[in-house]
Amino acid sequence: MKALSRAVLSFGKIIPLATLLCCAPAQADAVQSGWQSSGNLTYISDYLFRGISQTNEGMALQGSLTLAHTDGWYVSSWASNIRFGEGSMELDLLAGRKWALDDDITLDLGLMQYRYPQGHNSSNGFNYWEAYSKLGVGQWTFGLALTDNYFASGVGKFGYLSADWQQALTEIVQLQAHAGLNRFAAAGEFSTFLGGSAQASSYLDWSLMLQAQWLTLDWAVGFAGTDISAQACPALCDDRLLLRLSRNF
């Protein structure tokens, strides 16, 4: 119950901040054609970021708000409760543009900032910027993200290469698969990031989920994990069951 209370209190901070940073411009919809707003609310049993738990294996409440134009430009915010460092919240801000190159091919380019409002301080700052690109080809999405100051923790350059695939199994059920390669400049920087001893400069993360639409909600269950050894990351990087419930609006 204490974990649930913390999550609810954190989410109470998420909504006003996300609304302020993203949704205020959405009021211009009535006078400026071409702009549309959308959002999402999600419960997940464990917030994994690139395979590693950000909530100390606890639940998370998350929300996103997006303002998009018909020509492809968009701005968005996303927020979640976390349990690491000195903060209790992550707030991500991003802007970019998406193009339809063909009937089944899309390209998405953007810039994103990961923010930790209560945990960013002079001795242990986490805020950092990341550039990203996503190429959609049919049921596949291929992604590349790059930064030169990962988690602003002295890690330095980092790259993330990902592939996502989804397949409709029935009219309401989808299979979703994800794989990602996390690449650090050196094994020493990977060790700094983990706070443990890493023998390599990269690791893989993966997930396999079944998602269904029912009663206006998206329900999902599956597994996720990494190939990081138990010695390097004994608790937060192992394989686990995930449950997710979300609503788009």
PDB file of C-alpha atoms in Angstrom:
ATOM      1  CA  MET A   1       0.000   0.000   0.000  1.00  0.00           C
ATOM      2  CA  LYS A   2       2.901   2.379   0.697  1.00  0.00           C
ATOM      3  CA  ALA A   3       4.238   1.807  -2.845  1.00  0.00           C
ATOM      4  CA  LEU A   4       0.784   2.497  -4.281  1.00  0.00           C
ATOM      5  CA  SER A   5       0.450   5.677  -2.219  1.00  0.00           C
ATOM      6  CA  ARG A   6       3.846   6.932  -3.415  1.00  0.00           C
ATOM      7  CA  ALA A   7       2.902   6.213  -7.024  1.00  0.00           C
ATOM      8  CA  VAL A   8      -0.423   8.023  -6.707  1.00  0.00           C
ATOM      9  CA  LEU A   9       1.234  11.050  -5.099  1.00  0.00           C
ATOM     10  CA  SER A  10       3.889  11.126  -7.817  1.00  0.00           C
ATOM     11  CA  PHE A  11       1.260  10.868 -10.529  1.00  0.00           C
ATOM     12  CA  GLY A  12      -0.561  13.775  -8.932  1.00  0.00           C
ATOM     13  CA  LYS A  13       2.524  15.830  -9.763  1.00  0.00           C
ATOM     14  CA  ILE A  14       2.872  14.348 -13.243  1.00  0.00           C
ATOM     15  CA  ILE A  15      -0.487  15.500 -14.607  1.00  0.00           C
ATOM     16  CA  PRO A  16      -0.186  19.241 -13.766  1.00  0.00           C
ATOM     17  CA  LEU A  17       3.388  19.436 -15.057  1.00  0.00           C
ATOM     18  CA  ALA A  18       2.664  17.555 -18.255  1.00  0.00           C
ATOM     19  CA  THR A  19      -0.459  19.629 -18.840  1.00  0.00           C
ATOM     20  CA  LEU A  20       1.444  22.868 -18.314  1.00  0.00           C
ATOM     21  CA  LEU A  21       4.324  21.906 -20.586  1.00  0.00           C
ATOM     22  CA  CYS A  22       2.396  20.270 -23.363  1.00  0.00           C
ATOM     23  CA  CYS A  23      -1.321  20.819 -23.373  1.00  0.00           C
ATOM     24  CA  ALA A  24      -1.623  24.576 -22.888  1.00  0.00           C
ATOM     25  CA  PRO A  25      -0.802  25.157 -26.592  1.00  0.00           C
ATOM     26  CA  ALA A  26      -3.532  22.656 -27.477  1.00  0.00           C
ATOM     27  CA  GLN A  27      -6.110  25.350 -26.706  1.00  0.00           C
ATOM     28  CA  ALA A  28      -5.096  26.895 -30.024  1.00  0.00           C
ATOM     29  CA  ASP A  29      -6.863  24.025 -31.812  1.00  0.00           C
ATOM     30  CA  ALA A  30     -10.029  26.083 -32.006  1.00  0.00           C
ATOM     31  CA  VAL A  31      -8.331  28.930 -33.871  1.00  0.00           C
ATOM     32  CA  GLN A  32      -5.429  27.265 -35.677  1.00  0.00           C
ATOM     33  CA  SER A  33      -6.404  24.434 -38.003  1.00  0.00           C
ATOM     34  CA  GLY A  34      -4.188  21.433 -38.509  1.00  0.00           C
ATOM     35  CA  TRP A  35      -3.242  20.875 -34.863  1.00  0.00           C
ATOM     36  CA  GLN A  36      -4.594  17.952 -32.842  1.00  0.00           C
ATOM     37  CA  SER A  37      -4.001  16.892 -29.244  1.00  0.00           C
ATOM     38  CA  SER A  38      -3.870  13.370 -27.836  1.00  0.00           C
ATOM     39  CA  GLY A  39      -2.857  11.681 -24.619  1.00  0.00           C
ATOM     40  CA  ASN A  40      -2.341   8.417 -22.800  1.00  0.00           C
ATOM     41  CA  LEU A  41      -2.577   7.118 -19.223  1.00  0.00           C
ATOM     42  CA  THR A  42      -0.802   3.878 -18.297  1.00  0.00           C
ATOM     43  CA  TYR A  43      -0.372   1.564 -15.331  1.00  0.00           C
ATOM     44  CA  ILE A  44       2.576  -0.851 -15.554  1.00  0.00           C
ATOM     45  CA  SER A  45       3.807  -3.378 -13.016  1.00  0.00           C
ATOM     46  CA  ASP A  46       7.462  -2.292 -13.454  1.00  0.00           C
ATOM     47  CA  TYR A  47       8.830   0.690 -15.392  1.00  0.00           C
ATOM     48  CA  LEU A  48      11.685  -0.704 -17.463  1.00  0.00           C
ATOM     49  CA  PHE A  49      13.883   1.705 -19.405  1.00  0.00           C
ATOM     50  CA  ARG A  50      15.948  -0.197 -21.939  1.00  0.00           C
ATOM     51  CA  GLY A  51      15.479  -3.320 -19.866  1.00  0.00           C
ATOM     52  CA  ILE A  52      16.443  -1.887 -16.457  1.00  0.00           C
ATOM     53  CA  SER A  53      13.892  -1.177 -13.715  1.00  0.00           C
ATOM     54  CA  GLN A  54      13.483   2.514 -12.875  1.00  0.00           C
ATOM     55  CA  THR A  55      11.068   1.858 -10.004  1.00  0.00           C
ATOM     56  CA  ASN A  56      13.101  -0.660  -7.984  1.00  0.00           C
ATOM     57  CA  GLU A  57      10.860  -3.416  -9.394  1.00  0.00           C
ATOM     58  CA  GLY A  58       7.727  -1.553  -8.301  1.00  0.00           C
ATOM     59  CA  MET A  59       4.671  -0.320 -10.183  1.00  0.00           C
ATOM     60  CA  ALA A  60       4.456   2.919 -12.147  1.00  0.00           C
ATOM     61  CA  LEU A  61       1.734   5.321 -13.236  1.00  0.00           C
ATOM     62  CA  GLN A  62       2.567   7.143 -16.462  1.00  0.00           C
ATOM     63  CA  GLY A  63       1.030   9.768 -18.701  1.00  0.00           C
ATOM     64  CA  SER A  64       1.739  11.431 -22.043  1.00  0.00           C
ATOM     65  CA  LEU A  65       0.361  14.460 -23.861  1.00  0.00           C
ATOM     66  CA  THR A  66       1.043  15.302 -27.523  1.00  0.00           C
ATOM     67  CA  LEU A  67       0.265  18.185 -29.859  1.00  0.00           C
ATOM     68  CA  ALA A  68       0.715  17.227 -33.534  1.00  0.00           C
ATOM     69  CA  HIS A  69       0.237  19.067 -36.831  1.00  0.00           C
ATOM     70  CA  THR A  70      -1.038  17.520 -40.033  1.00  0.00           C
ATOM     71  CA  ASP A  71       2.253  18.317 -41.781  1.00  0.00           C
ATOM     72  CA  GLY A  72       4.124  16.040 -39.361  1.00  0.00           C
ATOM     73  CA  TRP A  73       5.497  18.390 -36.690  1.00  0.00           C
ATOM     74  CA  TYR A  74       4.802  17.516 -33.042  1.00  0.00           C
ATOM     75  CA  VAL A  75       5.710  18.338 -29.444  1.00  0.00           C
ATOM     76  CA  SER A  76       5.106  15.947 -26.584  1.00  0.00           C
ATOM     77  CA  SER A  77       5.669  15.314 -22.886  1.00  0.00           C
ATOM     78  CA  TRP A  78       5.781  12.026 -20.990  1.00  0.00           C
ATOM     79  CA  ALA A  79       6.031  11.444 -17.244  1.00  0.00           C
ATOM     80  CA  SER A  80       6.376   8.574 -14.762  1.00  0.00           C
ATOM     81  CA  ASN A  81       7.143   7.976 -11.130  1.00  0.00           C
ATOM     82  CA  ILE A  82      10.628   6.527 -10.484  1.00  0.00           C
ATOM     83  CA  ARG A  83      12.613   5.209  -7.512  1.00  0.00           C
ATOM     84  CA  PHE A  84      16.306   6.015  -7.900  1.00  0.00           C
ATOM     85  CA  GLY A  85      18.604   8.896  -7.059  1.00  0.00           C
ATOM     86  CA  GLU A  86      17.050  11.680  -5.024  1.00  0.00           C
ATOM     87  CA  GLY A  87      13.960  12.221  -7.166  1.00  0.00           C
ATOM     88  CA  SER A  88      10.590  10.563  -7.513  1.00  0.00           C
ATOM     89  CA  MET A  89       9.652  11.626 -11.050  1.00  0.00           C
ATOM     90  CA  GLU A  90      10.865  11.525 -14.647  1.00  0.00           C
ATOM     91  CA  LEU A  91       9.575  14.109 -17.122  1.00  0.00           C
ATOM     92  CA  ASP A  92      10.552  13.765 -20.807  1.00  0.00           C
ATOM     93  CA  LEU A  93      10.092  16.576 -23.329  1.00  0.00           C
ATOM     94  CA  LEU A  94      10.438  15.997 -27.067  1.00  0.00           C
ATOM     95  CA  ALA A  95       9.880  17.659 -30.414  1.00  0.00           C
ATOM     96  CA  GLY A  96      10.232  16.329 -33.922  1.00  0.00           C
ATOM     97  CA  ARG A  97       8.726  15.680 -37.322  1.00  0.00           C
ATOM     98  CA  LYS A  98       7.329  12.582 -38.989  1.00  0.00           C
ATOM     99  CA  TRP A  99       7.149  11.973 -42.749  1.00  0.00           C
ATOM    100  CA  ALA A 100       5.196   9.424 -44.767  1.00  0.00           C
ATOM    101  CA  LEU A 101       7.720   8.371 -47.429  1.00  0.00           C
ATOM    102  CA  ASP A 102       5.454   5.713 -48.935  1.00  0.00           C
ATOM    103  CA  ASP A 103       2.265   3.827 -48.094  1.00  0.00           C
ATOM    104  CA  ASP A 104       4.197   1.554 -45.690  1.00  0.00           C
ATOM    105  CA  ILE A 105       7.305   3.649 -44.919  1.00  0.00           C
ATOM    106  CA  THR A 106       7.605   6.462 -42.366  1.00  0.00           C
ATOM    107  CA  LEU A 107      10.527   8.477 -41.009  1.00  0.00           C
ATOM    108  CA  ASP A 108      10.515  10.192 -37.600  1.00  0.00           C
ATOM    109  CA  LEU A 109      13.319  12.556 -36.476  1.00  0.00           C
ATOM    110  CA  GLY A 110      13.436  14.408 -33.180  1.00  0.00           C
ATOM    111  CA  LEU A 111      15.213  15.718 -30.106  1.00  0.00           C
ATOM    112  CA  MET A 112      14.347  14.685 -26.564  1.00  0.00           C
ATOM    113  CA  GLN A 113      15.319  15.763 -23.060  1.00  0.00           C
ATOM    114  CA  TYR A 114      15.082  13.393 -20.106  1.00  0.00           C
ATOM    115  CA  ARG A 115      14.420  15.431 -16.964  1.00  0.00           C
ATOM    116  CA  TYR A 116      14.398  14.462 -13.270  1.00  0.00           C
ATOM    117  CA  PRO A 117      12.961  17.580 -11.585  1.00  0.00           C
ATOM    118  CA  GLN A 118      13.538  16.573  -7.962  1.00  0.00           C
ATOM    119  CA  GLY A 119      16.719  14.567  -8.520  1.00  0.00           C
ATOM    120  CA  HIS A 120      18.870  16.877 -10.632  1.00  0.00           C
ATOM    121  CA  ASN A 121      21.373  18.618  -8.404  1.00  0.00           C
ATOM    122  CA  SER A 122      25.021  19.668  -8.460  1.00  0.00           C
ATOM    123  CA  SER A 123      26.297  16.404  -6.972  1.00  0.00           C
ATOM    124  CA  ASN A 124      24.104  13.854  -8.783  1.00  0.00           C
ATOM    125  CA  GLY A 125      22.518  15.274 -11.941  1.00  0.00           C
ATOM    126  CA  PHE A 126      20.669  13.026 -14.389  1.00  0.00           C
ATOM    127  CA  ASN A 127      19.161  15.385 -16.988  1.00  0.00           C
ATOM    128  CA  TYR A 128      20.399  14.790 -20.538  1.00  0.00           C
ATOM    129  CA  TRP A 129      19.560  15.309 -24.225  1.00  0.00           C
ATOM    130  CA  GLU A 130      19.146  12.632 -26.869  1.00  0.00           C
ATOM    131  CA  ALA A 131      18.617  12.798 -30.655  1.00  0.00           C
ATOM    132  CA  TYR A 132      16.526  10.024 -32.178  1.00  0.00           C
ATOM    133  CA  SER A 133      15.351   8.658 -35.511  1.00  0.00           C
ATOM    134  CA  LYS A 134      12.760   5.978 -36.297  1.00  0.00           C
ATOM    135  CA  LEU A 135      12.160   4.256 -39.618  1.00  0.00           C
ATOM    136  CA  GLY A 136       8.845   2.447 -39.988  1.00  0.00           C
ATOM    137  CA  VAL A 137       8.652  -0.249 -42.651  1.00  0.00           C
ATOM    138  CA  GLY A 138       5.379  -2.160 -42.645  1.00  0.00           C
ATOM    139  CA  GLN A 139       5.101  -3.963 -39.311  1.00  0.00           C
ATOM    140  CA  TRP A 140       8.700  -3.080 -38.355  1.00  0.00           C
ATOM    141  CA  THR A 141      10.121   0.006 -36.672  1.00  0.00           C
ATOM    142  CA  PHE A 142      13.890   0.541 -36.550  1.00  0.00           C
ATOM    143  CA  GLY A 143      15.271   3.146 -34.157  1.00  0.00           C
ATOM    144  CA  LEU A 144      18.556   4.908 -33.419  1.00  0.00           C
ATOM    145  CA  ALA A 145      19.163   7.232 -30.425  1.00  0.00           C
ATOM    146  CA  LEU A 146      22.421   9.073 -29.676  1.00  0.00           C
ATOM    147  CA  THR A 147      23.681  11.213 -26.804  1.00  0.00           C
ATOM    148  CA  ASP A 148      27.090  12.467 -25.679  1.00  0.00           C
ATOM    149  CA  ASN A 149      26.262  12.649 -21.954  1.00  0.00           C
ATOM    150  CA  TYR A 150      24.160   9.651 -20.927  1.00  0.00           C
ATOM    151  CA  PHE A 151      22.252  10.321 -17.676  1.00  0.00           C
ATOM    152  CA  ALA A 152      24.673  13.243 -17.182  1.00  0.00           C
ATOM    153  CA  SER A 153      26.634  10.890 -14.944  1.00  0.00           C
ATOM    154  CA  GLY A 154      30.076  11.038 -16.505  1.00  0.00           C
ATOM    155  CA  VAL A 155      29.246   8.120 -18.769  1.00  0.00           C
ATOM    156  CA  GLY A 156      29.674  10.148 -21.961  1.00  0.00           C
ATOM    157  CA  LYS A 157      28.692   8.940 -25.413  1.00  0.00           C
ATOM    158  CA  PHE A 158      25.954   6.326 -25.769  1.00  0.00           C
ATOM    159  CA  GLY A 159      24.001   4.855 -28.652  1.00  0.00           C
ATOM    160  CA  TYR A 160      20.816   2.800 -28.758  1.00  0.00           C
ATOM    161  CA  LEU A 161      19.817   0.699 -31.775  1.00  0.00           C
ATOM    162  CA  SER A 162      16.367  -0.912 -31.636  1.00  0.00           C
ATOM    163  CA  ALA A 163      13.952  -3.008 -33.663  1.00  0.00           C
ATOM    164  CA  ASP A 164      10.240  -3.423 -32.939  1.00  0.00           C
ATOM    165  CA  TRP A 165       7.776  -5.727 -34.673  1.00  0.00           C
ATOM    166  CA  GLN A 166       4.052  -6.192 -34.249  1.00  0.00           C
ATOM    167  CA  GLN A 167       1.653  -8.720 -35.717  1.00  0.00           C
ATOM    168  CA  ALA A 168      -2.130  -8.853 -35.459  1.00  0.00           C
ATOM    169  CA  LEU A 169      -3.205 -12.302 -34.239  1.00  0.00           C
ATOM    170  CA  THR A 170      -6.940 -11.558 -34.148  1.00  0.00           C
ATOM    171  CA  GLU A 171      -9.112  -8.485 -34.564  1.00  0.00           C
ATOM    172  CA  ILE A 172      -8.307  -7.375 -31.006  1.00  0.00           C
ATOM    173  CA  VAL A 173      -5.027  -9.148 -30.088  1.00  0.00           C
ATOM    174  CA  GLN A 174      -1.520  -8.165 -31.181  1.00  0.00           C
ATOM    175  CA  LEU A 175       1.902  -9.710 -30.638  1.00  0.00           C
ATOM    176  CA  GLN A 176       4.610  -7.127 -29.963  1.00  0.00           C
ATOM    177  CA  ALA A 177       8.340  -7.897 -29.970  1.00  0.00           C
ATOM    178  CA  HIS A 178      11.248  -5.583 -29.145  1.00  0.00           C
ATOM    179  CA  ALA A 179      15.053  -5.889 -29.142  1.00  0.00           C
ATOM    180  CA  GLY A 180      17.596  -3.182 -28.354  1.00  0.00           C
ATOM    181  CA  LEU A 181      21.387  -2.849 -28.403  1.00  0.00           C
ATOM    182  CA  ASN A 182      22.776  -0.469 -25.760  1.00  0.00           C
ATOM    183  CA  ARG A 183      26.292   0.663 -26.710  1.00  0.00           C
ATOM    184  CA  PHE A 184      28.675   2.563 -24.400  1.00  0.00           C
ATOM    185  CA  ALA A 185      32.034   4.034 -25.384  1.00  0.00           C
ATOM    186  CA  ALA A 186      33.918   1.609 -23.118  1.00  0.00           C
ATOM    187  CA  ALA A 187      33.353  -1.103 -20.506  1.00  0.00           C
ATOM    188  CA  GLY A 188      34.443   1.348 -17.798  1.00  0.00           C
ATOM    189  CA  GLU A 189      31.638   3.749 -18.695  1.00  0.00           C
ATOM    190  CA  PHE A 190      29.128   0.883 -18.693  1.00  0.00           C
ATOM    191  CA  SER A 191      30.372  -0.025 -15.188  1.00  0.00           C
ATOM    192  CA  THR A 192      29.924   3.598 -14.077  1.00  0.00           C
ATOM    193  CA  PHE A 193      26.369   3.560 -15.404  1.00  0.00           C
ATOM    194  CA  LEU A 194      25.520   0.308 -13.596  1.00  0.00           C
ATOM    195  CA  GLY A 195      27.371   1.091 -10.419  1.00  0.00           C
ATOM    196  CA  GLY A 196      28.930  -2.364 -10.772  1.00  0.00           C
ATOM    197  CA  SER A 197      31.558  -4.228 -12.743  1.00  0.00           C
ATOM    198  CA  ALA A 198      30.817  -4.779 -16.446  1.00  0.00           C
ATOM    199  CA  GLN A 199      33.102  -6.826 -18.677  1.00  0.00           C
ATOM    200  CA  ALA A 200      31.677  -5.529 -21.964  1.00  0.00           C
ATOM    201  CA  SER A 201      30.786  -2.137 -23.408  1.00  0.00           C
ATOM    202  CA  SER A 202      27.255  -3.092 -24.502  1.00  0.00           C
ATOM    203  CA  TYR A 203      24.183  -5.096 -23.554  1.00  0.00           C
ATOM    204  CA  LEU A 204      20.942  -6.289 -25.121  1.00  0.00           C
ATOM    205  CA  ASP A 205      17.409  -5.715 -23.878  1.00  0.00           C
ATOM    206  CA  TRP A 206      14.259  -7.423 -25.153  1.00  0.00           C
ATOM    207  CA  SER A 207      10.537  -7.813 -24.576  1.00  0.00           C
ATOM    208  CA  LEU A 208       7.676  -9.931 -25.906  1.00  0.00           C
ATOM    209  CA  MET A 209       4.120  -8.808 -25.181  1.00  0.00           C
ATOM    210  CA  LEU A 210       0.550  -9.755 -26.040  1.00  0.00           C
ATOM    211  CA  GLN A 211      -1.761  -6.744 -26.253  1.00  0.00           C
ATOM    212  CA  ALA A 212      -5.546  -6.713 -26.555  1.00  0.00           C
ATOM    213  CA  GLN A 213      -8.137  -3.944 -26.898  1.00  0.00           C
ATOM    214  CA  TRP A 214     -11.166  -4.483 -24.662  1.00  0.00           C
ATOM    215  CA  LEU A 215     -13.628  -2.136 -22.941  1.00  0.00           C
ATOM    216  CA  THR A 216     -11.876   0.920 -24.486  1.00  0.00           C
ATOM    217  CA  LEU A 217      -8.633  -0.118 -22.739  1.00  0.00           C
ATOM    218  CA  ASP A 218      -5.378  -1.665 -23.946  1.00  0.00           C
ATOM    219  CA  TRP A 219      -4.405  -4.734 -21.890  1.00  0.00           C
ATOM    220  CA  ALA A 220      -0.926  -6.258 -22.204  1.00  0.00           C
ATOM    221  CA  VAL A 221       1.050  -9.065 -20.597  1.00  0.00           C
ATOM    222  CA  GLY A 222       4.488 -10.415 -21.421  1.00  0.00           C
ATOM    223  CA  PHE A 223       8.122 -10.812 -20.469  1.00  0.00           C
ATOM    224  CA  ALA A 224      11.133  -8.505 -20.670  1.00  0.00           C
ATOM    225  CA  GLY A 225      14.797  -8.685 -19.728  1.00  0.00           C
ATOM    226  CA  THR A 226      18.444  -8.091 -20.570  1.00  0.00           C
ATOM    227  CA  ASP A 227      21.621 -10.128 -21.039  1.00  0.00           C
ATOM    228  CA  ILE A 228      23.433  -8.256 -18.223  1.00  0.00           C
ATOM    229  CA  SER A 229      25.019 -10.686 -15.782  1.00  0.00           C
ATOM    230  CA  ALA A 230      23.688 -11.043 -12.243  1.00  0.00           C
ATOM    231  CA  GLN A 231      27.127 -10.057 -10.917  1.00  0.00           C
ATOM    232  CA  ALA A 232      27.071  -6.720 -12.755  1.00  0.00           C
ATOM    233  CA  CYS A 233      23.393  -5.980 -11.967  1.00  0.00           C
ATOM    234  CA  PRO A 234      22.000  -8.341  -9.338  1.00  0.00           C
ATOM    235  CA  ALA A 235      18.430  -7.046  -8.960  1.00  0.00           C
ATOM    236  CA  LEU A 236      17.201  -4.553 -11.550  1.00  0.00           C
ATOM    237  CA  CYS A 237      18.245  -6.084 -14.889  1.00  0.00           C
ATOM    238  CA  ASP A 238      16.931  -9.645 -14.729  1.00  0.00           C
ATOM    239  CA  ASP A 239      14.048 -11.147 -16.715  1.00  0.00           C
ATOM    240  CA  ARG A 240      10.547 -10.445 -15.403  1.00  0.00           C
ATOM    241  CA  LEU A 241       6.822 -10.643 -16.060  1.00  0.00           C
ATOM    242  CA  LEU A 242       5.145  -7.389 -17.067  1.00  0.00           C
ATOM    243  CA  LEU A 243       1.498  -6.317 -16.826  1.00  0.00           C
ATOM    244  CA  ARG A 244       0.291  -3.123 -18.518  1.00  0.00           C
ATOM    245  CA  LEU A 245      -3.058  -1.339 -18.716  1.00  0.00           C
ATOM    246  CA  SER A 246      -3.493   1.872 -20.726  1.00  0.00           C
ATOM    247  CA  ARG A 247      -6.101   4.236 -22.137  1.00  0.00           C
ATOM    248  CA  ASN A 248      -5.684   6.615 -25.077  1.00  0.00           C
ATOM    249  CA  PHE A 249      -7.681   9.831 -25.324  1.00  0.00           C
TER     250      PHE A 249
END
